[in-house]
CSV table of C-alpha atoms and ligand atoms in Angstrom, one decimal:
chain,number,residue,atom,x,y,z
A,29,MET,CA,94.4,-41.3,93.0
A,30,ASN,CA,94.9,-37.2,93.5
A,31,TYR,CA,95.5,-34.6,90.8
A,32,ASN,CA,100.0,-35.0,91.5
A,33,ASP,CA,99.0,-38.8,91.1
A,34,LEU,CA,97.5,-38.2,87.9
A,35,ILE,CA,100.1,-35.6,86.7
A,36,THR,CA,103.0,-38.5,87.7
A,37,LYS,CA,100.9,-41.0,85.0
A,38,ALA,CA,100.7,-38.6,82.0
A,39,VAL,CA,104.4,-37.1,82.6
A,40,GLN,CA,105.3,-41.0,82.4
A,41,THR,CA,103.2,-42.7,80.0
A,42,HIS,CA,101.6,-40.0,78.1
A,43,PHE,CA,98.2,-40.7,78.7
A,44,LEU,CA,94.6,-40.5,80.8
A,45,SER,CA,91.5,-41.8,80.7
A,46,LYS,CA,89.2,-39.1,79.9
A,47,ASP,CA,87.8,-39.4,83.6
A,48,GLU,CA,91.3,-38.6,83.9
A,49,LEU,CA,91.7,-35.7,82.2
A,50,VAL,CA,88.2,-34.2,83.7
A,51,CYS,CA,89.5,-34.8,87.2
A,52,LEU,CA,92.8,-32.5,86.4
A,53,LEU,CA,90.4,-30.0,84.6
A,54,SER,CA,88.2,-29.3,87.5
A,55,ASP,CA,90.6,-29.0,89.7
A,56,THR,CA,91.1,-25.5,90.5
A,57,SER,CA,94.2,-26.5,93.0
A,58,CYS,CA,96.4,-27.7,90.5
A,59,SER,CA,97.2,-25.6,87.6
A,60,ASP,CA,100.8,-25.1,88.8
A,61,ALA,CA,102.0,-28.4,88.8
A,62,LEU,CA,100.0,-29.1,85.6
A,63,PHE,CA,102.3,-26.2,83.9
A,64,ASN,CA,105.4,-27.4,85.2
A,65,ALA,CA,104.6,-30.6,84.3
A,66,ALA,CA,104.2,-29.7,80.6
A,67,ASP,CA,107.1,-27.2,81.2
A,68,THR,CA,109.4,-29.8,81.7
A,69,VAL,CA,107.9,-32.3,79.5
A,70,ARG,CA,108.7,-29.9,76.3
A,71,ARG,CA,112.4,-29.3,77.5
A,72,GLN,CA,112.4,-32.9,77.6
A,73,TYR,CA,110.9,-33.6,74.3
A,74,VAL,CA,111.4,-30.3,72.1
A,75,GLY,CA,114.6,-29.0,74.4
A,76,ASP,CA,114.4,-25.3,74.7
A,77,GLN,CA,114.4,-23.5,71.3
A,78,ILE,CA,111.5,-21.8,70.4
A,79,HIS,CA,110.4,-21.6,67.2
A,80,LEU,CA,109.5,-18.4,65.1
A,81,ARG,CA,106.5,-18.5,62.1
A,82,GLY,CA,105.5,-15.5,60.0
A,83,LEU,CA,102.4,-15.8,59.8
A,84,ILE,CA,100.5,-13.3,56.9
A,85,GLU,CA,96.9,-13.0,57.1
A,86,PHE,CA,96.6,-12.3,53.4
A,87,SER,CA,92.8,-11.9,53.0
A,88,ASN,CA,89.9,-11.2,54.9
A,89,ILE,CA,87.1,-12.7,52.8
A,90,CYS,CA,85.5,-16.1,53.8
A,91,ARG,CA,81.6,-17.4,52.3
A,92,ASN,CA,81.3,-19.1,55.8
A,93,ASN,CA,79.4,-17.8,58.6
A,94,CYS,CA,81.2,-19.4,61.5
A,95,CYS,CA,79.1,-17.8,64.5
A,96,TYR,CA,82.5,-16.7,66.8
A,97,CYS,CA,84.5,-15.1,63.9
A,98,GLY,CA,85.0,-11.5,63.1
A,99,LEU,CA,85.5,-12.4,59.9
A,100,ARG,CA,81.8,-13.9,58.8
A,101,ARG,CA,80.3,-13.2,55.6
A,102,ASP,CA,77.8,-11.9,58.0
A,103,ASN,CA,79.6,-8.7,59.2
A,104,HIS,CA,78.6,-5.9,56.9
A,105,LYS,CA,80.8,-3.4,59.3
A,106,LEU,CA,83.9,-5.4,58.2
A,107,THR,CA,86.2,-4.2,56.0
A,108,ARG,CA,87.3,-6.4,53.4
A,109,TYR,CA,90.5,-6.9,51.9
A,110,ARG,CA,92.8,-9.6,49.9
A,111,LEU,CA,96.5,-9.0,49.3
A,112,THR,CA,97.4,-9.3,45.4
A,113,GLU,CA,100.1,-12.4,45.0
A,114,ASP,CA,103.5,-9.1,44.6
A,115,GLU,CA,102.0,-8.3,48.0
A,116,ILE,CA,102.4,-11.6,49.9
A,117,PHE,CA,105.5,-12.6,48.4
A,118,ALA,CA,106.8,-8.9,49.4
A,119,LEU,CA,105.9,-10.1,53.6
A,120,ALA,CA,107.2,-13.2,52.5
A,121,GLU,CA,111.2,-12.8,51.3
A,122,HIS,CA,110.6,-9.3,54.1
A,123,ALA,CA,110.4,-12.0,57.0
A,124,ALA,CA,112.1,-15.2,55.6
A,125,THR,CA,115.4,-12.6,54.0
A,126,ASP,CA,115.3,-9.5,56.5
A,127,LEU,CA,113.8,-10.7,60.1
A,128,GLY,CA,116.0,-14.2,59.2
A,129,LEU,CA,112.0,-16.5,59.5
A,130,LYS,CA,112.0,-19.9,58.5
A,131,THR,CA,108.7,-20.9,58.2
A,132,ILE,CA,105.9,-18.8,56.8
A,133,VAL,CA,101.9,-19.4,57.0
A,134,LEU,CA,99.5,-18.5,54.7
A,135,GLN,CA,96.8,-18.0,56.9
A,136,SER,CA,93.8,-16.3,55.4
A,137,GLY,CA,89.6,-16.6,55.0
A,138,GLU,CA,87.8,-18.9,53.0
A,139,GLY,CA,87.4,-17.0,49.6
A,140,LEU,CA,87.3,-18.6,46.3
A,141,TYR,CA,89.7,-15.7,44.7
A,142,PHE,CA,92.6,-17.6,46.0
A,143,ASP,CA,91.9,-21.4,43.4
A,144,GLN,CA,94.5,-23.8,43.3
A,145,LYS,CA,96.6,-22.4,40.7
A,146,ARG,CA,96.8,-19.3,42.7
A,147,MET,CA,97.5,-21.0,46.4
A,148,CYS,CA,100.7,-23.0,43.6
A,149,HIS,CA,101.8,-19.9,41.8
A,150,ILE,CA,102.2,-18.2,45.4
A,151,ILE,CA,104.2,-21.1,46.9
A,152,LYS,CA,106.0,-22.3,44.5
A,153,LYS,CA,107.7,-18.7,44.4
A,154,ILE,CA,107.5,-18.2,48.3
A,155,LYS,CA,109.8,-22.2,48.2
A,156,THR,CA,111.7,-20.4,46.4
A,157,LEU,CA,112.6,-18.5,49.8
A,158,ASP,CA,114.0,-21.3,51.7
A,159,VAL,CA,111.6,-21.8,53.8
A,160,ALA,CA,108.9,-24.3,55.2
A,161,LEU,CA,105.1,-23.3,54.5
A,162,THR,CA,102.3,-23.4,56.5
A,163,LEU,CA,98.5,-22.7,55.1
A,164,SER,CA,95.2,-22.4,56.4
A,165,ILE,CA,93.3,-21.4,54.1
A,166,GLY,CA,90.4,-23.9,55.2
A,167,GLU,CA,88.6,-26.8,53.8
A,168,LYS,CA,89.2,-28.0,50.4
A,169,THR,CA,89.4,-30.8,48.3
A,170,LEU,CA,91.9,-34.3,49.1
A,171,SER,CA,93.6,-33.1,44.8
A,172,GLU,CA,93.5,-30.0,46.4
A,173,TYR,CA,95.5,-30.9,49.5
A,174,GLN,CA,97.3,-32.3,47.0
A,175,ALA,CA,98.5,-30.0,44.8
A,176,TYR,CA,99.8,-27.7,47.4
A,177,LYS,CA,102.3,-30.1,48.6
A,178,ASN,CA,102.6,-30.7,45.0
A,179,ALA,CA,103.5,-27.0,45.1
A,180,GLY,CA,105.8,-27.4,48.4
A,181,ALA,CA,103.8,-27.1,51.1
A,182,ASN,CA,104.9,-29.0,54.0
A,183,ARG,CA,102.0,-28.2,56.4
A,184,PHE,CA,98.4,-26.7,56.8
A,185,LEU,CA,96.3,-25.2,59.7
A,186,LEU,CA,93.2,-26.5,60.2
A,187,ARG,CA,91.2,-26.6,63.8
A,188,ILE,CA,88.3,-29.0,64.5
A,189,GLU,CA,87.5,-25.7,67.0
A,190,THR,CA,85.0,-28.6,69.0
A,191,THR,CA,84.8,-32.2,68.7
A,192,ASN,CA,81.6,-31.8,70.2
A,193,LYS,CA,79.3,-32.2,67.2
A,194,ASP,CA,76.1,-30.5,68.3
A,195,LEU,CA,78.3,-27.5,69.3
A,196,TYR,CA,80.5,-27.3,66.3
A,197,HIS,CA,76.5,-27.7,64.3
A,198,ARG,CA,74.9,-24.9,66.1
A,199,LEU,CA,78.3,-23.0,65.7
A,200,ASP,CA,79.4,-22.9,62.3
A,201,PRO,CA,75.9,-22.6,60.0
A,202,GLY,CA,76.3,-25.0,57.2
A,203,MET,CA,79.1,-26.2,57.7
A,204,SER,CA,79.3,-30.1,58.9
A,205,TRP,CA,81.8,-31.4,61.4
A,206,GLN,CA,82.7,-34.9,59.5
A,207,ALA,CA,83.6,-33.0,56.4
A,208,ARG,CA,86.0,-30.8,58.7
A,209,LYS,CA,87.3,-34.1,60.8
A,210,GLN,CA,87.2,-36.2,56.7
A,211,CYS,CA,89.5,-32.3,55.7
A,212,LEU,CA,92.1,-33.2,58.9
A,213,ASP,CA,92.2,-37.6,57.1
A,214,ASP,CA,92.5,-36.1,53.5
A,215,LEU,CA,95.9,-33.5,54.4
A,216,ARG,CA,96.9,-36.8,56.0
A,217,LEU,CA,96.6,-38.2,52.6
A,218,ALA,CA,98.3,-35.7,50.9
A,219,GLY,CA,101.8,-36.2,53.0
A,220,LEU,CA,101.2,-32.8,55.0
A,221,GLU,CA,101.7,-31.9,58.8
A,222,VAL,CA,98.2,-31.6,60.1
A,223,GLY,CA,97.8,-29.4,62.2
A,224,THR,CA,94.2,-28.6,64.2
A,225,GLY,CA,92.6,-27.3,67.1
A,226,ILE,CA,90.5,-26.7,69.2
A,227,MET,CA,88.7,-23.0,70.6
A,228,VAL,CA,88.1,-23.1,74.9
A,229,GLY,CA,85.7,-21.1,76.9
A,230,LEU,CA,82.9,-21.8,73.2
A,231,PRO,CA,79.4,-21.1,75.0
A,232,GLY,CA,77.7,-24.3,75.4
A,233,GLN,CA,81.6,-27.0,76.0
A,234,ASP,CA,82.3,-27.5,79.3
A,235,ILE,CA,84.9,-29.8,80.8
A,236,ALA,CA,83.8,-33.1,79.5
A,237,SER,CA,83.5,-32.3,75.9
A,238,MET,CA,87.6,-30.0,75.8
A,239,ALA,CA,89.0,-34.3,77.0
A,240,ASP,CA,87.0,-35.3,74.2
A,241,ASP,CA,89.1,-33.3,72.4
A,242,ILE,CA,92.5,-34.3,74.0
A,243,LEU,CA,92.5,-37.6,73.1
A,244,PHE,CA,90.8,-36.1,69.8
A,245,PHE,CA,94.2,-34.8,69.4
A,246,LYS,CA,96.2,-38.2,70.2
A,247,ASP,CA,94.1,-39.8,68.4
A,248,ILE,CA,94.5,-38.3,64.9
A,249,LYS,CA,98.3,-37.8,65.8
A,250,ALA,CA,98.2,-34.3,65.5
A,251,ASP,CA,101.2,-32.4,64.1
A,252,MET,CA,100.1,-29.4,65.9
A,253,ILE,CA,97.8,-28.6,68.1
A,254,GLY,CA,96.7,-24.4,68.8
A,255,ILE,CA,94.3,-24.1,71.1
A,256,GLY,CA,93.2,-20.2,72.2
A,257,PRO,CA,90.2,-19.2,74.3
A,258,PHE,CA,86.5,-18.2,72.5
A,259,ILE,CA,87.0,-14.1,72.6
A,260,PRO,CA,84.4,-12.7,71.9
A,261,HIS,CA,83.3,-10.6,69.1
A,262,PRO,CA,80.7,-7.4,69.6
A,263,ASP,CA,79.5,-8.4,66.6
A,264,THR,CA,79.0,-11.1,65.9
A,265,PRO,CA,75.9,-13.9,66.9
A,266,LEU,CA,78.0,-14.4,70.4
A,267,ALA,CA,78.6,-10.8,71.4
A,268,GLY,CA,78.0,-10.2,74.8
A,269,ASN,CA,77.9,-14.6,76.2
A,270,SER,CA,81.3,-15.2,78.3
A,271,GLY,CA,84.5,-15.7,76.6
A,272,GLY,CA,87.1,-18.3,77.7
A,273,THR,CA,89.9,-18.4,80.6
A,274,LEU,CA,93.3,-17.9,80.1
A,275,ASP,CA,94.2,-20.7,82.7
A,276,LEU,CA,91.5,-23.2,81.2
A,277,SER,CA,93.4,-22.4,78.0
A,278,LEU,CA,96.3,-23.1,79.5
A,279,LYS,CA,95.1,-26.4,81.3
A,280,VAL,CA,94.4,-28.1,78.4
A,281,MET,CA,97.7,-26.6,76.3
A,282,ALA,CA,99.3,-27.9,79.0
A,283,LEU,CA,97.5,-32.0,79.3
A,284,THR,CA,98.2,-31.3,75.1
A,285,ARG,CA,101.3,-31.5,75.5
A,286,LEU,CA,101.9,-34.7,78.4
A,287,LEU,CA,99.7,-36.5,76.2
A,288,LEU,CA,101.5,-35.4,72.7
A,289,PRO,CA,105.0,-35.0,74.3
A,290,ASP,CA,106.9,-34.7,71.0
A,291,ILE,CA,104.4,-31.7,68.9
A,292,ASN,CA,104.3,-28.5,68.3
A,293,ILE,CA,101.9,-26.7,69.9
A,294,PRO,CA,102.0,-22.5,70.0
A,295,ALA,CA,101.8,-20.1,72.3
A,296,THR,CA,98.4,-18.4,71.1
A,297,THR,CA,98.2,-14.7,69.4
A,298,ALA,CA,93.9,-15.0,71.7
A,299,MET,CA,96.1,-15.7,75.0
A,300,GLU,CA,97.5,-12.6,74.6
A,301,ALA,CA,95.0,-11.0,74.2
A,302,LEU,CA,93.6,-11.7,77.2
A,303,ALA,CA,97.2,-11.3,79.2
A,304,PRO,CA,99.9,-9.2,78.9
A,305,SER,CA,102.1,-12.3,79.2
A,306,GLY,CA,100.4,-14.8,77.9
A,307,GLN,CA,102.2,-16.0,75.3
A,308,LEU,CA,105.4,-16.4,78.0
A,309,LYS,CA,102.7,-17.5,79.9
A,310,ALA,CA,102.7,-20.3,77.4
A,311,LEU,CA,105.7,-20.9,76.7
A,312,GLN,CA,106.0,-22.0,79.6
A,313,SER,CA,103.0,-24.3,80.2
A,314,GLY,CA,104.2,-26.5,76.9
A,315,ALA,CA,104.5,-24.3,74.1
A,316,ASN,CA,107.3,-24.2,71.9
A,317,VAL,CA,106.6,-22.6,69.4
A,318,ILE,CA,105.0,-18.6,68.6
A,319,MET,CA,103.4,-17.4,65.3
A,320,PRO,CA,104.7,-13.6,65.2
A,321,ASN,CA,102.2,-11.9,62.8
A,322,VAL,CA,104.0,-9.9,59.6
A,323,THR,CA,101.3,-8.7,58.1
A,324,LEU,CA,101.7,-5.0,57.7
A,325,ASN,CA,99.5,-2.5,59.7
A,326,ASP,CA,97.4,-1.4,57.4
A,327,TYR,CA,95.8,-4.5,56.6
A,328,ARG,CA,96.4,-6.1,60.1
A,329,LYS,CA,93.4,-3.9,61.8
A,330,PHE,CA,91.3,-5.2,59.4
A,331,TYR,CA,91.8,-9.1,60.4
A,332,ASP,CA,90.1,-8.6,63.5
A,333,LEU,CA,88.3,-12.2,65.0
A,334,TYR,CA,88.2,-11.2,67.6
A,335,PRO,CA,88.9,-8.3,69.9
A,336,GLY,CA,92.8,-7.2,71.5
A,337,LYS,CA,93.7,-9.8,68.5
A,338,SER,CA,96.5,-7.3,66.9
A,339,SER,CA,98.7,-4.6,68.3
A,340,THR,CA,98.5,-2.4,65.2
A,341,ASN,CA,99.8,0.8,66.6
A,342,VAL,CA,103.9,-1.3,66.9
A,343,SER,CA,105.3,-2.0,63.5
A,344,PRO,CA,105.5,-6.1,62.7
A,345,ASP,CA,109.9,-5.6,63.3
A,346,ASN,CA,109.7,-3.6,65.9
A,347,SER,CA,107.3,-6.0,67.3
A,348,LEU,CA,109.6,-9.1,66.7
A,349,ALA,CA,112.4,-7.3,68.2
A,350,ALA,CA,110.7,-7.6,71.3
A,351,LEU,CA,109.6,-11.3,71.2
A,352,ARG,CA,112.7,-11.8,70.6
A,353,ASP,CA,113.6,-9.7,74.1
A,354,LYS,CA,111.0,-12.2,75.7
A,355,ILE,CA,112.2,-14.8,74.8
A,356,ALA,CA,116.2,-14.6,76.4
A,357,SER,CA,114.2,-13.0,79.5
A,358,ILE,CA,112.7,-16.6,80.7
A,359,GLY,CA,115.8,-18.3,79.2
A,360,ARG,CA,114.8,-19.5,75.9
A,361,SER,CA,116.5,-19.3,72.8
A,362,ILE,CA,115.4,-18.4,69.3
A,363,ALA,CA,115.7,-22.4,66.7
A,364,THR,CA,117.5,-21.9,63.3
A,365,ASP,CA,116.0,-24.5,61.2
A,366,TYR,CA,112.0,-25.0,59.7
A,367,GLY,CA,111.2,-26.9,63.0
A,368,PHE,CA,109.1,-29.9,61.4
A,369,HIS,CA,107.9,-32.5,64.3
A,370,GLN,CA,110.4,-35.0,65.2
A,371,LYS,CA,108.9,-37.5,66.4
A,372,LYS,CA,110.5,-38.9,69.5
A,373,VAL,CA,106.8,-41.4,71.0
B,26,LIG,N1,89.5,-19.8,57.7
B,26,LIG,C1,90.9,-20.5,57.6
B,26,LIG,C2,89.6,-21.8,58.5
B,26,LIG,O1,88.6,-21.2,59.8
B,26,LIG,O2,89.8,-22.6,59.4
B,26,LIG,C3,91.8,-19.9,59.1
B,26,LIG,C4,91.1,-19.0,59.2
B,26,LIG,S1,90.1,-18.6,60.8
B,26,LIG,C5,90.0,-17.1,61.1
B,26,LIG,C6,91.6,-19.5,62.5
B,26,LIG,C7,90.8,-19.4,63.7
B,26,LIG,O3,90.2,-18.4,64.3
B,26,LIG,C8,89.7,-20.8,63.7
B,26,LIG,O4,90.6,-21.8,63.5
B,26,LIG,C9,89.2,-20.3,64.8
B,26,LIG,O5,90.3,-20.6,66.2
B,26,LIG,C10,90.1,-18.9,65.3
B,26,LIG,N2,89.0,-18.3,66.2
B,26,LIG,C11,88.1,-17.5,65.3
B,26,LIG,N3,87.3,-16.6,66.2
B,26,LIG,C12,87.8,-16.4,67.3
B,26,LIG,C13,87.1,-15.9,68.3
B,26,LIG,N4,86.3,-14.6,68.8
B,26,LIG,N5,88.1,-16.3,69.6
B,26,LIG,C14,88.7,-17.2,69.3
B,26,LIG,N6,89.9,-17.0,68.1
B,26,LIG,C15,89.4,-17.3,67.0
B,27,LIG,FE1,86.1,-17.5,57.8
B,27,LIG,FE2,87.5,-19.4,59.6
B,27,LIG,FE3,86.5,-17.2,60.4
B,27,LIG,FE4,85.0,-19.5,59.8
B,27,LIG,S1,86.7,-19.7,60.9
B,27,LIG,S2,84.3,-17.2,59.5
B,27,LIG,S3,86.0,-19.6,58.3
B,27,LIG,S4,87.7,-17.1,58.7
């Protein structure tokens, strides 16, 4: 089959084999056709509205040592911070009440201070604001995930990073791919919406493993998928490697939309870090979510996952206003509901 036939098959059946995915991912001439097809399927299944999720990066303290990440524990150059419960709540309140955001995302490194009791306390308080709540705080036990759910959390983001187990174990020393997969199963058991995803362009990651990643998303029936290019950080062991490209990241994202047509897919910040219009291009290639950062600039610069992550000279309110203009410029509007995954397939 040529690439047009493969894309038509994906649009009609939402299924492609690994070989077919590899074929489309390796073909350098099919990007635009793929992006247009994903845009059509996105419009058909999740509509033209874009869900904004206000991201609060509440601590950059991490016990893990992921080789790609600027927050890794061995990066001693990084100034570490942890917001207080009151500071976190104030940011959430501003995002919900003044900015009108309907989802708050709490993200952090894997620190020990925010234990189950403290997290549940924060979750309950934020849930008084009439918002959906997403957590992205790393690997926990089933009973912790259940406690977050009981406290009112709705969703959880935990990227599998790659389904290539050898690569995962090389890049995430001291961690286990199987344990991470177990966490995704536990999140489902706990009744939370499950978000996962990968980085594209990790050293040693090939096209075949990205095809496996997309099939993995379908296999676990993910509710959300975040895909972003790997961007090398100078203070990590992967400094000096080349990073992922915007084109390949968008292709993986577009194929994910074709195979999981009704899920939520963010236009990720890492895409914007590679090109000024990266997020807009993503919104026109299958994405339907943006996670504007509502963390105050004083702290934002220390949540330094990769270079170019945040424009710390623009206030959260001004960058949100610019984002609203950008969204209007492509004829899309902002959703006013909570943006849960509405299953249609
Ligand atoms: N600590 C939690 C975890 O690992 O699940 C949540 C926060 S973690 C910083 C969020 C995501 O940032 C990771 O899942 C990873 O995919 C992404 N990330 C880290 N370093 C990156 C890099 N150098 N380039 C692109 N994305 C990166
Ligand atoms: Fe920590 Fe998450 Fe960064 Fe890994 S990716 S070092 S767990 S913050």
